[in-house]
Backbone as JSON Lines, residues from 0, in Angstrom:
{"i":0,"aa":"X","n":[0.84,-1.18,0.0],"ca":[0.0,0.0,0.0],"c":[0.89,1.24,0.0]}
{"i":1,"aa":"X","n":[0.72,2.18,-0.5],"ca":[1.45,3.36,-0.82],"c":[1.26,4.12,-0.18]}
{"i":2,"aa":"X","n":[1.57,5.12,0.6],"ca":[1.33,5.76,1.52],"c":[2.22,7.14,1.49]}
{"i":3,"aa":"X","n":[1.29,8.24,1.04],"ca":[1.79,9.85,1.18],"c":[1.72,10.37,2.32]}
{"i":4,"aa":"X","n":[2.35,11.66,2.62],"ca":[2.58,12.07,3.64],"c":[2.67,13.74,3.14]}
{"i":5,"aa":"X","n":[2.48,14.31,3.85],"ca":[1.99,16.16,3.12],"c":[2.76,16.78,4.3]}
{"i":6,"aa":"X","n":[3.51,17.87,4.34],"ca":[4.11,18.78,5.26],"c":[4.19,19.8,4.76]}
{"i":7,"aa":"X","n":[4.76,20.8,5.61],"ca":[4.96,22.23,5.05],"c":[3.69,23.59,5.23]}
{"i":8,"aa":"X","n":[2.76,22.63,5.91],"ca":[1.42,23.77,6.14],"c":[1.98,24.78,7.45]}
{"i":9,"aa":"X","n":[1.06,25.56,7.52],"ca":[0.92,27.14,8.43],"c":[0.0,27.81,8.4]}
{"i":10,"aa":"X","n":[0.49,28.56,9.2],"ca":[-0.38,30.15,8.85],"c":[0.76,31.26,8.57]}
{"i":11,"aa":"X","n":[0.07,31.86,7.45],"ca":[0.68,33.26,6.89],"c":[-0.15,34.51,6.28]}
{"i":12,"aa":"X","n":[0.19,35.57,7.07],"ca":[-0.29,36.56,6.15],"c":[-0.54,36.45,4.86]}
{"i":13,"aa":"X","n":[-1.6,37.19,4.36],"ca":[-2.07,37.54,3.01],"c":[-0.8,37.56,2.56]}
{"i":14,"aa":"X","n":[-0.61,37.68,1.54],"ca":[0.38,37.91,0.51],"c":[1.88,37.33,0.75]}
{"i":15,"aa":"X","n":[1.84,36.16,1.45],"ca":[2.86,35.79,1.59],"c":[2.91,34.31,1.01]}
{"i":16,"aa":"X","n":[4.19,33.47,1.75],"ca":[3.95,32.41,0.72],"c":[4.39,30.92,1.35]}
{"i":17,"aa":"X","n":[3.72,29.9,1.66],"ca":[4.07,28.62,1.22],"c":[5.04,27.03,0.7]}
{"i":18,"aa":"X","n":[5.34,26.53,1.08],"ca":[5.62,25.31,0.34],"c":[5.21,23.55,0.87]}
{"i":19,"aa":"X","n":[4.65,23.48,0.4],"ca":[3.98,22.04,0.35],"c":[4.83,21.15,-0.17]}
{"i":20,"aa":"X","n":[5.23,19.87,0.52],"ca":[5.4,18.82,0.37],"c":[4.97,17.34,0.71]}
{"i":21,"aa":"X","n":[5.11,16.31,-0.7],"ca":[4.32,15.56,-0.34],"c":[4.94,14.14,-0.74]}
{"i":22,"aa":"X","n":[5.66,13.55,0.42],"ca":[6.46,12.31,0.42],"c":[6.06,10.67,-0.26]}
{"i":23,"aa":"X","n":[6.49,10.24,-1.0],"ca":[5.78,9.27,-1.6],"c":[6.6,7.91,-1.09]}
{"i":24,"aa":"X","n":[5.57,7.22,-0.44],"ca":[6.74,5.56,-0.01],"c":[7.17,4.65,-1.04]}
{"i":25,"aa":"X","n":[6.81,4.8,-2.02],"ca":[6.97,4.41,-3.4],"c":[7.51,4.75,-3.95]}
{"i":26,"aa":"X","n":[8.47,5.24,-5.07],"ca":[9.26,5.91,-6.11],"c":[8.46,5.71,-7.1]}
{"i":27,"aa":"X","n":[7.72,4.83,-7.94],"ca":[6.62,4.75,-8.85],"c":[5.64,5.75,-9.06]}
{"i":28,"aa":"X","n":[5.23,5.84,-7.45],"ca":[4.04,6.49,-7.6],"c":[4.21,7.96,-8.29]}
{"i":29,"aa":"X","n":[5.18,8.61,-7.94],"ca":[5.5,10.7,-8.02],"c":[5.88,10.39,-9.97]}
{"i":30,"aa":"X","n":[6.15,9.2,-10.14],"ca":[6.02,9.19,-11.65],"c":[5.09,9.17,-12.77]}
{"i":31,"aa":"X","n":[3.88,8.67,-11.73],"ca":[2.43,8.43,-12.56],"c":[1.77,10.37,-12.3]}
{"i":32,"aa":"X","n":[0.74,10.22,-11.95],"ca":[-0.31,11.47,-12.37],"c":[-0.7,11.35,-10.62]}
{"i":33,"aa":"X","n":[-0.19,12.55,-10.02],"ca":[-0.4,13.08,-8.57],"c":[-0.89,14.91,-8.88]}
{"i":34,"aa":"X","n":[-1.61,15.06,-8.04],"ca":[-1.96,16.37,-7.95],"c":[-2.21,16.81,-5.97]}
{"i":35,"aa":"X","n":[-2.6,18.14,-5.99],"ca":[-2.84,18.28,-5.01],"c":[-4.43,19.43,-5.04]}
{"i":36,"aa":"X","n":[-4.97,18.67,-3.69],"ca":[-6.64,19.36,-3.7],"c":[-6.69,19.86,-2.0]}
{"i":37,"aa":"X","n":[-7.55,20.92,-2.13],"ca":[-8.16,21.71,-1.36],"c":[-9.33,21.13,-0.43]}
{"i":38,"aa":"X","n":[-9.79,21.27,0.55],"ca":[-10.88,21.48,0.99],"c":[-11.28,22.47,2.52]}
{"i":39,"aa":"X","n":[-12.33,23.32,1.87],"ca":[-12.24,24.64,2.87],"c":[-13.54,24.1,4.23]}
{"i":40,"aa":"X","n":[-13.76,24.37,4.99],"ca":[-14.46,23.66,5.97],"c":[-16.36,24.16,5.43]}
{"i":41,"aa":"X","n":[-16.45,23.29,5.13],"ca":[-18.16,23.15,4.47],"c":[-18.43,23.41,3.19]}
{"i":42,"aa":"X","n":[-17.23,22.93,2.36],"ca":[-16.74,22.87,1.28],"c":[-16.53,21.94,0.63]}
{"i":43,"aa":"X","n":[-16.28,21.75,-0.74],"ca":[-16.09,20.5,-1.59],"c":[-14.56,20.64,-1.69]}
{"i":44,"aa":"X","n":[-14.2,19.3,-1.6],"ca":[-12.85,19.31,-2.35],"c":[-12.71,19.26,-3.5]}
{"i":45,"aa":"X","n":[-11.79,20.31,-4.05],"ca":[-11.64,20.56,-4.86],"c":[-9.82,20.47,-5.46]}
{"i":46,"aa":"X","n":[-9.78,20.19,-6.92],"ca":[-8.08,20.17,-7.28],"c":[-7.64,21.25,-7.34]}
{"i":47,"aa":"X","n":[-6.59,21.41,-6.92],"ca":[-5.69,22.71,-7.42],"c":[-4.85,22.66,-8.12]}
{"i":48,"aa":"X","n":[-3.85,21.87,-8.33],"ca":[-3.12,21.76,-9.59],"c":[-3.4,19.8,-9.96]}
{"i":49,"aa":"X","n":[-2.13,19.86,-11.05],"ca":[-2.3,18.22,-11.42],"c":[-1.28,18.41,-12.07]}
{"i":50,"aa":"X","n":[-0.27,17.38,-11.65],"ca":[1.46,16.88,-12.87],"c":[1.09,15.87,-13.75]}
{"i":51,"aa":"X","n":[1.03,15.3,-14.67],"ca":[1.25,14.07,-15.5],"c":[2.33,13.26,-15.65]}
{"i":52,"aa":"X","n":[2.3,12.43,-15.92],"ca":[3.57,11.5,-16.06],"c":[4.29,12.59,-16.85]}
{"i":53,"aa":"X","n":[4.48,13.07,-18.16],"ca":[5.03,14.1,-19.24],"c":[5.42,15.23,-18.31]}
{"i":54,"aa":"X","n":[4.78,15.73,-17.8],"ca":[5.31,17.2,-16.65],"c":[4.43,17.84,-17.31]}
{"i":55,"aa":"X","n":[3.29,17.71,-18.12],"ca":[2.1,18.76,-18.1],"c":[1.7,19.14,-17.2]}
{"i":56,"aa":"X","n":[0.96,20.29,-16.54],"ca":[0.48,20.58,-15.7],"c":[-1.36,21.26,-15.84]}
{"i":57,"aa":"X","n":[-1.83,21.07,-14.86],"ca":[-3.12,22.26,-15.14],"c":[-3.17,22.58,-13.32]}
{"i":58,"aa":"X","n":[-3.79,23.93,-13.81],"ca":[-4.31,24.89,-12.2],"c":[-5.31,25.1,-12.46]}
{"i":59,"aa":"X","n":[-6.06,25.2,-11.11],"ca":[-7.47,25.6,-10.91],"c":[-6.9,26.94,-11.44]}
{"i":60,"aa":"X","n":[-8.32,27.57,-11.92],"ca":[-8.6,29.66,-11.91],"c":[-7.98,29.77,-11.37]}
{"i":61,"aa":"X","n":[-8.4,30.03,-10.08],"ca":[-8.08,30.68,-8.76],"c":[-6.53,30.79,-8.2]}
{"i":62,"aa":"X","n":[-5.48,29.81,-9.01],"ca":[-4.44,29.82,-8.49],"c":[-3.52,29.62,-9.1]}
{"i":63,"aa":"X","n":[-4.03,30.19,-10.67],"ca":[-3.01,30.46,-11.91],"c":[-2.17,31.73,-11.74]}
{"i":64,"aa":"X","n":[-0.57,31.33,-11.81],"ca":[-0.07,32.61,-11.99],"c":[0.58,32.52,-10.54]}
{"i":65,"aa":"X","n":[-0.14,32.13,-9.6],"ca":[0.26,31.73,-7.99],"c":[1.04,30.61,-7.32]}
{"i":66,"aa":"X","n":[0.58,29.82,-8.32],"ca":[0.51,28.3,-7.31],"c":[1.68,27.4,-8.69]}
{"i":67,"aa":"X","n":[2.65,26.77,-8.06],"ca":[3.24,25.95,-8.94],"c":[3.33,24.58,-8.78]}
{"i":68,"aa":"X","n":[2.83,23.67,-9.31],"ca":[3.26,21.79,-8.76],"c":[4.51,21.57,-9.51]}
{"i":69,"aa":"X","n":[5.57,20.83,-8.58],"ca":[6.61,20.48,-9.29],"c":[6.67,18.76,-8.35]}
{"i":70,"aa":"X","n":[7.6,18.2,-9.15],"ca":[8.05,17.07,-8.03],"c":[9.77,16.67,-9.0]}
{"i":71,"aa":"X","n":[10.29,16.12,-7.61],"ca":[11.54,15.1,-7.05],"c":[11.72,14.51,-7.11]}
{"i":72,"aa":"X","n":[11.67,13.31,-8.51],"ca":[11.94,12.18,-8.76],"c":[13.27,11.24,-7.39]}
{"i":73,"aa":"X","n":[13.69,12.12,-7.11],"ca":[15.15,11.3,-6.78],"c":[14.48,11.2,-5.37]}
{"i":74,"aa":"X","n":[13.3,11.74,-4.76],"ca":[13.04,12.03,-3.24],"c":[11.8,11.76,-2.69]}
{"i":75,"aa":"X","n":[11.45,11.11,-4.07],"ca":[10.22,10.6,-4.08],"c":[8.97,11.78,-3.72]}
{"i":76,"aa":"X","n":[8.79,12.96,-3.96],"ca":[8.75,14.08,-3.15],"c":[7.84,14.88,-4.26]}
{"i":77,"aa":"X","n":[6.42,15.45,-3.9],"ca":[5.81,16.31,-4.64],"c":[5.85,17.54,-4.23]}
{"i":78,"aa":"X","n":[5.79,19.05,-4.88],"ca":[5.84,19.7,-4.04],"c":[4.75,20.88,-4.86]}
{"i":79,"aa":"X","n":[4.53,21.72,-3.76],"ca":[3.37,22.98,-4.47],"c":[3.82,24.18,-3.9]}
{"i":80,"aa":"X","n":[4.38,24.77,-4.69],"ca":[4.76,26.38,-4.5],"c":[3.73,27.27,-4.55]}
{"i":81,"aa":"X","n":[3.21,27.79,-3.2],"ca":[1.99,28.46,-2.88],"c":[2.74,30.33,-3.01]}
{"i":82,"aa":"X","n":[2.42,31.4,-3.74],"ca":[2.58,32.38,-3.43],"c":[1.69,33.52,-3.53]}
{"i":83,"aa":"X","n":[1.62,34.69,-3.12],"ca":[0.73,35.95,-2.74],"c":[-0.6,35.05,-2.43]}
{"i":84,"aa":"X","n":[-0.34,34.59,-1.22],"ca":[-1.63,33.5,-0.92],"c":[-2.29,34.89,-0.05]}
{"i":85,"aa":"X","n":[-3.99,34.25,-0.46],"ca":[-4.94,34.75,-0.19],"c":[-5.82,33.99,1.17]}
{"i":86,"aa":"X","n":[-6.37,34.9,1.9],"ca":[-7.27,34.52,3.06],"c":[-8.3,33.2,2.43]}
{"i":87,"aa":"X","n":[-8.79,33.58,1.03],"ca":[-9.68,32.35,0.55],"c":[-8.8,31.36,-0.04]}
{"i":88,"aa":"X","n":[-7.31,31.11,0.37],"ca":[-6.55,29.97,0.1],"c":[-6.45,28.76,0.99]}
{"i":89,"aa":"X","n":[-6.93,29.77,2.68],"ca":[-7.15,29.03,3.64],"c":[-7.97,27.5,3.04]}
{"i":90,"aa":"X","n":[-7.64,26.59,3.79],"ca":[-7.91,25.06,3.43],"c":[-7.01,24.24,4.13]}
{"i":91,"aa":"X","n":[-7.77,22.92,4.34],"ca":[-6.76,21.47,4.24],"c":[-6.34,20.9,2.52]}
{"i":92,"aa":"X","n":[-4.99,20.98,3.27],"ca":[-4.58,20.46,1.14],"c":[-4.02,19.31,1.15]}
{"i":93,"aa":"X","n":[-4.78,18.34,0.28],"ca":[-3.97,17.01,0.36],"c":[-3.45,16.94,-1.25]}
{"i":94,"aa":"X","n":[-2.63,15.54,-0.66],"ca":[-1.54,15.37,-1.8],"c":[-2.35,13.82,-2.38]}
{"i":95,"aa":"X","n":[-2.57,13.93,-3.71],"ca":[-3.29,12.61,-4.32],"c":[-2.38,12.21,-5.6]}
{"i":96,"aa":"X","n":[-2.63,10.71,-5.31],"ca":[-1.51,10.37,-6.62],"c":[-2.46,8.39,-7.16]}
{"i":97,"aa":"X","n":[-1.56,8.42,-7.97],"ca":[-2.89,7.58,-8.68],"c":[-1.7,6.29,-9.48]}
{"i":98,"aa":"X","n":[-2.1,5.4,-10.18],"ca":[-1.05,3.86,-10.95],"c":[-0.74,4.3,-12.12]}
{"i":99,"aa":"X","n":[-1.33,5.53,-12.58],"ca":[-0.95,5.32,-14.17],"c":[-1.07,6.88,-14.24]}
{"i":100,"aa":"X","n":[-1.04,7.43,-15.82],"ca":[-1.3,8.59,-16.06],"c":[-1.88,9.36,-15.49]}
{"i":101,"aa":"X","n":[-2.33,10.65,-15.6],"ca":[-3.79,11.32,-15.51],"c":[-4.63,11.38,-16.78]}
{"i":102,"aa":"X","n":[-5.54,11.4,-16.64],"ca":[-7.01,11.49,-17.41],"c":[-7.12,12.71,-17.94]}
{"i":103,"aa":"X","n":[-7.08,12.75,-19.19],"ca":[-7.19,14.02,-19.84],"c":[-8.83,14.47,-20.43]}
{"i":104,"aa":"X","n":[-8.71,15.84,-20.54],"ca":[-9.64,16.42,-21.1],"c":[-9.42,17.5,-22.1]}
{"i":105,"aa":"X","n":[-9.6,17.27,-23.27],"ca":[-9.3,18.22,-24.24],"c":[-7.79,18.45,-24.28]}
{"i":106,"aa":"X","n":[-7.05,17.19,-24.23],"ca":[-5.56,17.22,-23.84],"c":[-4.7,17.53,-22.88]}
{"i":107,"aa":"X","n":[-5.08,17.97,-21.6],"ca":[-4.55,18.82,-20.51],"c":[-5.14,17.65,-19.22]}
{"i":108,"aa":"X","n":[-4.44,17.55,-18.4],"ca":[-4.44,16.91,-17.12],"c":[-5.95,17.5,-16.48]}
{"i":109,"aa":"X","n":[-6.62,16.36,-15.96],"ca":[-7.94,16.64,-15.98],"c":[-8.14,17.27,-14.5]}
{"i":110,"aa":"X","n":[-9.04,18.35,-14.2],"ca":[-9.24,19.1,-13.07],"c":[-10.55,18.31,-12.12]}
{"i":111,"aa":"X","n":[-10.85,17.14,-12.98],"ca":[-12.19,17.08,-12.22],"c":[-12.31,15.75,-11.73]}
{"i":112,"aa":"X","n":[-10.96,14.48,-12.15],"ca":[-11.18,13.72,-12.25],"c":[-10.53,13.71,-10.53]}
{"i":113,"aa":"X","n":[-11.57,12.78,-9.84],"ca":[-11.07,12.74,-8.28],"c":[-10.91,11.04,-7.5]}
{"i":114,"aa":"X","n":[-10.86,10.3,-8.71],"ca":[-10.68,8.79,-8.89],"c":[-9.03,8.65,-8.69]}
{"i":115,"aa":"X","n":[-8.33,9.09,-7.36],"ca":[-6.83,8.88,-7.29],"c":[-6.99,7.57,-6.06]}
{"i":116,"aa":"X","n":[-6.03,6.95,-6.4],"ca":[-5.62,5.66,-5.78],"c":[-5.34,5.91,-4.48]}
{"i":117,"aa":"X","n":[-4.33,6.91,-4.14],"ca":[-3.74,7.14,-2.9],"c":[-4.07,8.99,-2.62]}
{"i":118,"aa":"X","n":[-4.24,8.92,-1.25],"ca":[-4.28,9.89,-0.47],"c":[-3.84,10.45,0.78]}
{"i":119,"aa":"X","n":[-3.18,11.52,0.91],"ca":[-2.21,11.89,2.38],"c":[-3.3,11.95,3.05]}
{"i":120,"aa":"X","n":[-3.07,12.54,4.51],"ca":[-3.83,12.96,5.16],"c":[-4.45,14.76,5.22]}
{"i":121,"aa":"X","n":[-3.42,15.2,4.88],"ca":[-3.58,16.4,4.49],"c":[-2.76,17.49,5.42]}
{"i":122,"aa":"X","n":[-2.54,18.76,5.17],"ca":[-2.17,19.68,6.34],"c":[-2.74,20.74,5.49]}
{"i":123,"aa":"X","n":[-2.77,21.54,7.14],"ca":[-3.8,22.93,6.77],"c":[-2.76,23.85,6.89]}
{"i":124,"aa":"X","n":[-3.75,24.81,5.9],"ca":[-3.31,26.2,5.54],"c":[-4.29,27.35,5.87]}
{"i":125,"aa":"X","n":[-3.54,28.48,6.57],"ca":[-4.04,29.55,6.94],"c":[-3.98,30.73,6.47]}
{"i":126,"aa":"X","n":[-4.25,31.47,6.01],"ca":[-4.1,32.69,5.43],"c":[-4.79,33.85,6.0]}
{"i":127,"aa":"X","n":[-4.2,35.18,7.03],"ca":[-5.3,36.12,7.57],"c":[-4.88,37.1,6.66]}
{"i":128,"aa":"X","n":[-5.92,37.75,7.41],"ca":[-5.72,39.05,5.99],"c":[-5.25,40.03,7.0]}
C-alpha cells in the first residue's frame, strides 16, 4: 500500500507564501499522475493543480499565476509552490496520486477527475488578511 505524507502547512499573512510537500513511499508512484486538492471547511474538495507522467500541468482559476506543482523524482517528493496566498486559500490540502497517467480532457491533465488511488492525510493552511 502506498502511503503519502503532506508537510509544510501554516499560517501566513495575506500575501505571503508557502511550500507544500508531499512524500511518496513508493518511487513509482511521483512518476504516474499526482496532484494536489483543497478542501475549505463546508466545502467540496476541490483540485488545485495536477502533474502528468510528461510534466504537463493544469491549475485551478483561482491559483493560476500563484501556485506551482513540481516534483523530485530522486526524493520521491511532490511539491506545491503556494505564493501571494490569499485569506480564501485558507484550506486542508492534500496530496493525491494515482497507478498510471492522468485522465485528460481536451488534452490537458484533468481538473475534475477525483478517482486517485492514494491519499495523504492532508495539512492545513491559513491565510489572515
Amino acid at each position: 500500500q502506498v502511503q503519502l505524507a503532506e508537510s509544510g502547512g501554516g499560517s501566513v499573512r495575506a500575501g505571503g507564501s508557502l511550500k507544500l510537500a508531499c512524500t511518496a513511499s513508493r518511487s513509482t508512484t511521483i512518476s504516474k499522475c499526482m496532484a494536489w486538492f483543497r478542501q475549505a471547511p463546508g466545502g467540496e474538495r476541490e483540485a488545485v493543480a495536477v502533474l502528468d507522467m510528461d510534466g504537463s500541468t493544469n491549475y485551478a482559476d483561482s491559483v493560476k499565476g500563484r501556485f506551482t506543482i513540481s516534483k523530485d523524482n530522486t526524493k520521491n517528493t511532490l511539491t506545491l509552490q503556494m505564493n501571494a496566498l490569499k485569506p480564501e486559500d485558507s484550506a486542508m490540502y492534500y496530496c493525491a496520486g494515482d497507478r498510471w497517467g492522468c485522465t485528460l480532457i481536451s488534452g490537458r491533465p484533468s481538473m475534475v477527475y477525483v478517482g486517485y488511488a492514494y491519499w495523504g492525510q492532508g495539512t492545513q493552511v491559513t491565510v489572515s488578511s
